[in-house]
């Protein structure tokens, strides 16, 4: 088969798997919310088929949502005009991660009859992150404790909560109860209605250990029980856990030489996760190293980092035109304009 006859790549996204993953989360928390930035094509599926919230970070994301009362909007660098516009659109649930944005919200509401849910983002230490690669969001525990005391009787705030977030795939960060008890005062806990622990539920990739997922869900149940003793609801915003297993990336081989396979897609228009996190997608039909031959799977651009897999073992000899399907590919599959790459279409399947 010549390269000109190789079919174009595409994503498939399973509605059934999205809802199965959502329901797993729904069983262990009080208020599930899907993080829309993970895959905005999942957002309408969640809105139309569940009672979950939709976690949104920018006004551009709102185009994927019809019912704005389902939105949790996470503010960053907003103005009074933006606050007013969001409220007028129907958004009633907000999270703020710094005092500057908080004070803008409070001053905007001061002379109104607004009623909102408000979450204050806590800067919680991430034990496994020791680089300067990541910005750390949130306010210190001293600020949170002080502000909760000030806001607990504010007539504009129907429900008050604390929010924090662990980095995704950070499977060692789930001793949450102890962390919270260490930084929030008893008075603060008594004043809270909601504890939002963000996202970070891991998903299964070639270079991650998913044996810990059962333990994480056990800890979530324990956390919810502890919070219920204090009349606090548990909220969570998973994106990767819900969307990743629902997606497949279907590509086709355009070249094979030695142990190298070239496919007609790039991590730059399908799997930016491979560079940013980095996680490596599993290949449908891959085998253990005792049952197949090792191959490199390379994307179609000249970049040496355009690697889907540095080593994957396949049983059959790959040929031009053969299909290579990457599984668990439904999260952070956004595109860039590197090399003028085209966006890969997504087909929603039942």
Coordinates of C-alpha atoms in Angstrom, one line a residue:
X1 CA 0.0 0.0 0.0
X2 CA 1.4 3.4 -1.0
X3 CA 1.5 6.2 1.5
X4 CA -1.1 8.2 -0.5
X5 CA -3.6 5.4 0.2
X6 CA -3.1 5.3 3.9
X7 CA -6.3 6.5 5.8
X8 CA -6.2 9.6 7.8
X9 CA -5.8 9.3 11.6
X10 CA -8.8 9.9 13.9
X11 CA -9.8 9.8 17.6
X12 CA -12.8 7.8 18.8
X13 CA -14.5 8.7 22.0
X14 CA -16.8 6.3 23.8
X15 CA -19.8 7.8 25.5
X16 CA -20.4 4.5 27.3
X17 CA -16.9 4.5 28.8
X18 CA -17.1 8.2 29.8
X19 CA -20.2 7.4 31.8
X20 CA -18.8 4.3 33.4
X21 CA -15.8 6.2 34.6
X22 CA -18.0 9.0 35.9
X23 CA -20.2 6.6 37.8
X24 CA -17.1 5.1 39.5
X25 CA -16.3 8.6 40.8
X26 CA -19.9 9.3 41.7
X27 CA -20.0 6.3 44.1
X28 CA -17.3 7.7 46.4
X29 CA -17.9 11.5 46.4
X30 CA -20.8 13.8 47.1
X31 CA -20.2 16.3 44.3
X32 CA -18.4 15.1 41.1
X33 CA -17.2 17.7 38.6
X34 CA -15.6 17.0 35.3
X35 CA -12.5 19.1 34.5
X36 CA -13.5 20.4 31.0
X37 CA -9.9 21.3 30.0
X38 CA -9.0 17.6 29.9
X39 CA -11.2 17.0 26.9
X40 CA -14.0 19.5 26.0
X41 CA -15.7 16.9 23.8
X42 CA -16.5 15.0 27.0
X43 CA -18.1 18.0 28.6
X44 CA -21.5 17.8 26.7
X45 CA -21.7 14.1 27.5
X46 CA -21.3 14.8 31.2
X47 CA -23.8 17.7 31.0
X48 CA -26.5 15.7 29.1
X49 CA -26.2 12.4 31.0
X50 CA -25.3 13.2 34.6
X51 CA -25.9 15.6 37.5
X52 CA -22.2 16.5 37.7
X53 CA -20.6 19.9 37.8
X54 CA -18.3 21.1 35.0
X55 CA -15.0 22.6 36.1
X56 CA -14.0 25.5 33.9
X57 CA -10.9 27.8 33.9
X58 CA -11.5 30.2 31.0
X59 CA -14.5 32.0 29.5
X60 CA -13.6 30.4 26.1
X61 CA -14.5 27.0 27.6
X62 CA -18.1 28.0 28.3
X63 CA -19.1 27.5 24.7
X64 CA -19.2 23.8 25.4
X65 CA -21.8 24.2 28.1
X66 CA -25.5 25.0 28.0
X67 CA -26.5 25.2 31.6
X68 CA -24.2 27.6 33.4
X69 CA -25.6 26.7 36.8
X70 CA -23.5 23.5 36.4
X71 CA -20.3 25.4 36.1
X72 CA -17.5 25.7 38.8
X73 CA -15.5 28.6 37.5
X74 CA -11.9 28.8 38.7
X75 CA -10.8 32.4 38.6
X76 CA -7.4 33.8 37.8
X77 CA -6.6 37.4 37.1
X78 CA -10.2 38.6 36.6
X79 CA -11.9 42.0 36.8
X80 CA -15.2 43.3 38.2
X81 CA -16.5 43.3 34.6
X82 CA -15.6 39.6 34.2
X83 CA -17.2 38.7 37.5
X84 CA -20.4 40.5 36.6
X85 CA -20.5 38.8 33.2
X86 CA -20.0 35.4 34.6
X87 CA -22.8 35.9 37.2
X88 CA -25.1 37.3 34.5
X89 CA -24.5 34.2 32.4
X90 CA -25.9 32.1 35.3
X91 CA -22.7 30.9 37.0
X92 CA -23.0 30.6 40.8
X93 CA -20.1 28.5 41.9
X94 CA -16.6 30.1 42.0
X95 CA -13.1 29.1 43.2
X96 CA -10.4 31.7 43.8
X97 CA -6.7 31.0 44.4
X98 CA -5.4 34.4 45.6
X99 CA -6.5 37.3 47.7
X100 CA -6.4 39.8 44.8
X101 CA -9.1 37.8 42.9
X102 CA -11.1 37.2 46.1
X103 CA -11.2 40.9 47.0
X104 CA -12.5 41.7 43.5
X105 CA -15.3 39.2 43.9
X106 CA -16.2 40.4 47.3
X107 CA -16.3 44.1 46.3
X108 CA -18.3 43.3 43.2
X109 CA -20.9 41.5 45.3
X110 CA -21.0 44.0 48.1
X111 CA -24.0 46.1 46.9
X112 CA -25.9 43.3 45.3
X113 CA -28.3 40.5 46.3
X114 CA -26.1 37.8 44.8
X115 CA -26.0 34.3 46.3
X116 CA -23.0 32.1 45.4
X117 CA -20.9 29.1 46.4
X118 CA -17.4 30.1 47.1
X119 CA -14.3 27.9 47.3
X120 CA -10.9 29.2 48.5
X121 CA -7.9 27.4 47.0
X122 CA -5.4 26.2 49.6
X123 CA -1.7 26.0 48.8
X124 CA -1.0 22.4 49.9
X125 CA 2.5 21.0 49.8
X126 CA 3.1 18.4 47.1
X127 CA 5.6 16.0 48.6
X128 CA 6.8 14.4 45.3
X129 CA 7.4 17.6 43.3
X130 CA 10.9 19.0 43.9
X131 CA 11.5 20.9 40.6
X132 CA 10.8 24.6 39.6
X133 CA 8.7 23.5 36.7
X134 CA 5.3 24.1 38.3
X135 CA 3.5 27.1 39.5
X136 CA 2.0 26.5 42.9
X137 CA -1.6 27.8 43.1
X138 CA -3.4 28.8 46.3
X139 CA -3.3 30.8 49.5
X140 CA -1.4 29.8 52.6
X141 CA -3.2 28.0 55.4
X142 CA -2.9 31.1 57.6
X143 CA -4.7 33.2 55.0
X144 CA -7.4 30.5 54.4
X145 CA -8.1 30.2 58.2
X146 CA -8.4 34.0 58.5
X147 CA -10.6 34.4 55.4
X148 CA -12.9 31.6 56.3
X149 CA -13.5 33.2 59.7
X150 CA -14.3 36.5 57.9
X151 CA -16.6 34.9 55.3
X152 CA -18.5 32.3 57.2
X153 CA -21.4 34.6 58.0
X154 CA -21.4 36.6 54.7
X155 CA -25.0 36.7 53.4
X156 CA -23.8 36.5 49.8
X157 CA -22.2 33.1 50.4
X158 CA -24.6 30.2 50.5
X159 CA -21.9 27.6 50.8
X160 CA -18.3 28.0 51.7
X161 CA -15.5 25.6 50.9
X162 CA -11.8 25.0 50.5
X163 CA -10.3 23.7 47.3
X164 CA -6.9 22.3 46.5
X165 CA -5.4 20.2 43.7
X166 CA -2.6 17.6 43.3
X167 CA -0.7 17.1 40.1
X168 CA -2.2 14.5 37.8
X169 CA -0.7 11.0 38.0
X170 CA 0.7 11.9 41.4
X171 CA -0.2 8.6 43.0
X172 CA 1.6 9.2 46.3
X173 CA -0.4 12.2 47.4
X174 CA -3.6 10.7 48.8
X175 CA -3.1 11.0 52.6
X176 CA -5.5 13.9 52.4
X177 CA -7.2 13.8 55.8
X178 CA -3.9 14.2 57.7
X179 CA -2.7 17.0 55.4
X180 CA -6.0 18.9 56.0
X181 CA -5.9 18.4 59.7
X182 CA -2.4 19.7 59.8
X183 CA -3.2 23.0 58.1
X184 CA -6.9 23.9 58.7
X185 CA -8.0 24.9 62.2
X186 CA -10.9 23.2 63.8
X187 CA -12.9 26.4 63.6
X188 CA -12.3 26.5 59.8
X189 CA -13.5 22.9 59.4
X190 CA -16.6 23.7 61.4
X191 CA -17.4 26.6 59.1
X192 CA -17.0 24.7 55.8
X193 CA -19.7 23.1 53.7
X194 CA -17.5 21.7 50.9
X195 CA -14.0 20.3 50.6
X196 CA -12.9 20.1 46.9
X197 CA -9.8 18.0 46.5
X198 CA -9.4 18.8 42.8
X199 CA -8.5 16.2 40.2
X200 CA -5.4 14.0 40.0
X201 CA -7.1 10.6 39.8
X202 CA -4.6 8.5 37.8
X203 CA -5.2 6.7 34.6
X204 CA -3.4 3.8 33.0
X205 CA -0.4 4.4 30.7
X206 CA 2.6 2.4 29.6
X207 CA 4.9 4.1 32.1
X208 CA 2.6 4.4 35.2
X209 CA 1.6 2.1 38.0
X210 CA -2.2 1.8 38.3
X211 CA -2.2 -0.8 41.0
X212 CA -2.7 2.0 43.5
X213 CA -6.1 3.0 42.2
X214 CA -8.0 0.7 44.5
X215 CA -6.2 2.1 47.5
X216 CA -6.9 5.7 46.3
X217 CA -10.7 4.9 46.1
X218 CA -10.5 3.3 49.6
X219 CA -9.0 6.5 50.9
X220 CA -11.6 8.6 49.2
X221 CA -14.3 6.6 51.0
X222 CA -12.6 7.1 54.3
X223 CA -12.2 10.8 53.6
X224 CA -15.8 11.2 52.8
X225 CA -16.8 9.5 56.0
X226 CA -14.6 11.8 58.1
X227 CA -16.0 14.8 56.3
X228 CA -19.6 13.7 56.8
X229 CA -18.9 13.6 60.6
X230 CA -18.2 17.4 60.2
X231 CA -21.2 18.0 57.8
X232 CA -18.8 18.7 54.9
X233 CA -19.5 17.5 51.4
X234 CA -16.6 15.9 49.4
X235 CA -16.1 17.4 45.9
X236 CA -13.7 16.2 43.2
X237 CA -12.8 17.3 39.7
X238 CA -11.3 14.4 37.8
X239 CA -10.6 14.9 34.1
X240 CA -8.0 12.3 33.1
X241 CA -9.7 9.4 35.0
X242 CA -13.0 10.0 33.2
X243 CA -11.9 10.9 29.7
X244 CA -8.6 9.0 29.1
X245 CA -10.0 5.4 29.0
X246 CA -12.9 6.6 26.7
X247 CA -10.5 7.7 23.9
X248 CA -8.5 5.8 21.2
X249 CA -6.2 7.3 18.7
X250 CA -6.2 5.4 15.4
X251 CA -3.2 5.9 13.2
X252 CA -1.6 4.2 10.2
X253 CA 2.0 3.3 9.5
X254 CA 3.6 5.3 6.7
X255 CA 7.1 4.0 7.1
X256 CA 9.1 1.1 8.6
X257 CA 12.9 0.9 8.7
X258 CA 14.9 -1.3 11.1
X259 CA 13.1 -1.2 14.5
X260 CA 11.4 2.2 13.7
X261 CA 7.8 2.7 12.9
X262 CA 6.5 6.1 11.5
X263 CA 2.8 6.8 11.9
X264 CA 0.7 9.5 10.2
X265 CA 0.1 11.5 13.4
X266 CA 2.3 13.4 15.8
X267 CA 2.3 13.9 19.6
X268 CA 2.0 17.6 18.7
X269 CA -1.5 17.2 17.3
X270 CA -2.7 14.2 19.3
X271 CA -0.8 13.5 22.5
X272 CA 0.9 16.5 24.0
X273 CA 0.9 14.6 27.3
X274 CA 3.8 12.6 25.9
X275 CA 6.0 15.7 26.2
X276 CA 4.3 17.7 29.0
X277 CA 3.7 15.1 31.8
X278 CA 5.1 12.9 30.2
X279 CA 3.0 9.8 29.9
X280 CA 3.2 7.3 27.1
X281 CA 0.1 5.8 25.5
X282 CA -0.3 2.0 25.4
X283 CA -0.7 0.3 22.0
X284 CA -3.6 -2.0 21.3
X285 CA -2.2 -5.5 21.0
X286 CA 1.2 -4.8 22.5
X287 CA 2.8 -7.8 24.2
X288 CA 5.5 -8.5 26.8
X289 CA 9.2 -8.3 26.0
X290 CA 9.4 -12.1 25.8
X291 CA 6.6 -12.4 23.3
X292 CA 7.5 -9.9 20.6
X293 CA 10.0 -7.6 18.9
X294 CA 10.8 -4.1 20.2
X295 CA 9.9 -1.1 18.1
X296 CA 10.1 2.7 18.3
X297 CA 6.9 4.4 17.3
X298 CA 7.7 7.9 15.9
X299 CA 5.4 10.7 14.9
X300 CA 5.4 12.3 11.5
X301 CA 7.4 15.5 12.3
X302 CA 11.1 16.1 12.2
X303 CA 11.3 16.7 16.0
X304 CA 13.3 14.1 17.9
X305 CA 10.8 14.4 20.8
X306 CA 8.0 13.4 18.6
X307 CA 7.9 9.9 20.1
X308 CA 4.7 8.0 21.0
X309 CA 6.7 5.1 22.4
X310 CA 10.5 4.6 22.8
X311 CA 10.0 0.9 23.0
X312 CA 6.9 -1.2 22.4
X313 CA 6.9 -5.0 21.8
X314 CA 4.7 -6.2 18.9
X315 CA 4.1 -9.8 17.9
X316 CA 3.6 -9.3 14.1
X317 CA 5.9 -7.5 11.6
X318 CA 4.5 -4.1 11.0
X319 CA 3.9 -3.0 7.4
X320 CA 3.1 0.3 5.7
X321 CA -0.7 0.8 5.9
X322 CA -1.1 -1.2 9.1
X323 CA -3.2 0.3 11.8
X324 CA -1.6 1.4 15.1
X325 CA -4.2 2.1 17.8
X326 CA -3.2 3.9 20.9
X327 CA -5.6 3.3 23.8
X328 CA -6.4 5.4 26.9
X329 CA -5.9 8.4 24.6
X330 CA -8.9 10.6 25.6
X331 CA -7.1 13.0 27.9
X332 CA -5.2 16.2 27.0
X333 CA -5.2 15.2 23.4
X334 CA -5.1 18.8 22.3
X335 CA -3.3 20.0 19.2
X336 CA -0.6 22.6 18.3
X337 CA 0.2 24.3 15.0
X338 CA 3.7 22.9 14.9
X339 CA 4.7 22.1 11.3
X340 CA 1.1 23.3 10.4
X341 CA -0.3 20.0 11.6
X342 CA -4.0 19.6 11.1
X343 CA -6.3 18.9 14.1
X344 CA -7.2 15.2 14.2
X345 CA -11.0 14.7 14.1
X346 CA -12.9 13.0 16.9
X347 CA -15.7 10.5 16.3
X348 CA -18.2 10.1 19.2
X349 CA -19.3 6.5 19.5
X350 CA -21.8 4.9 21.8

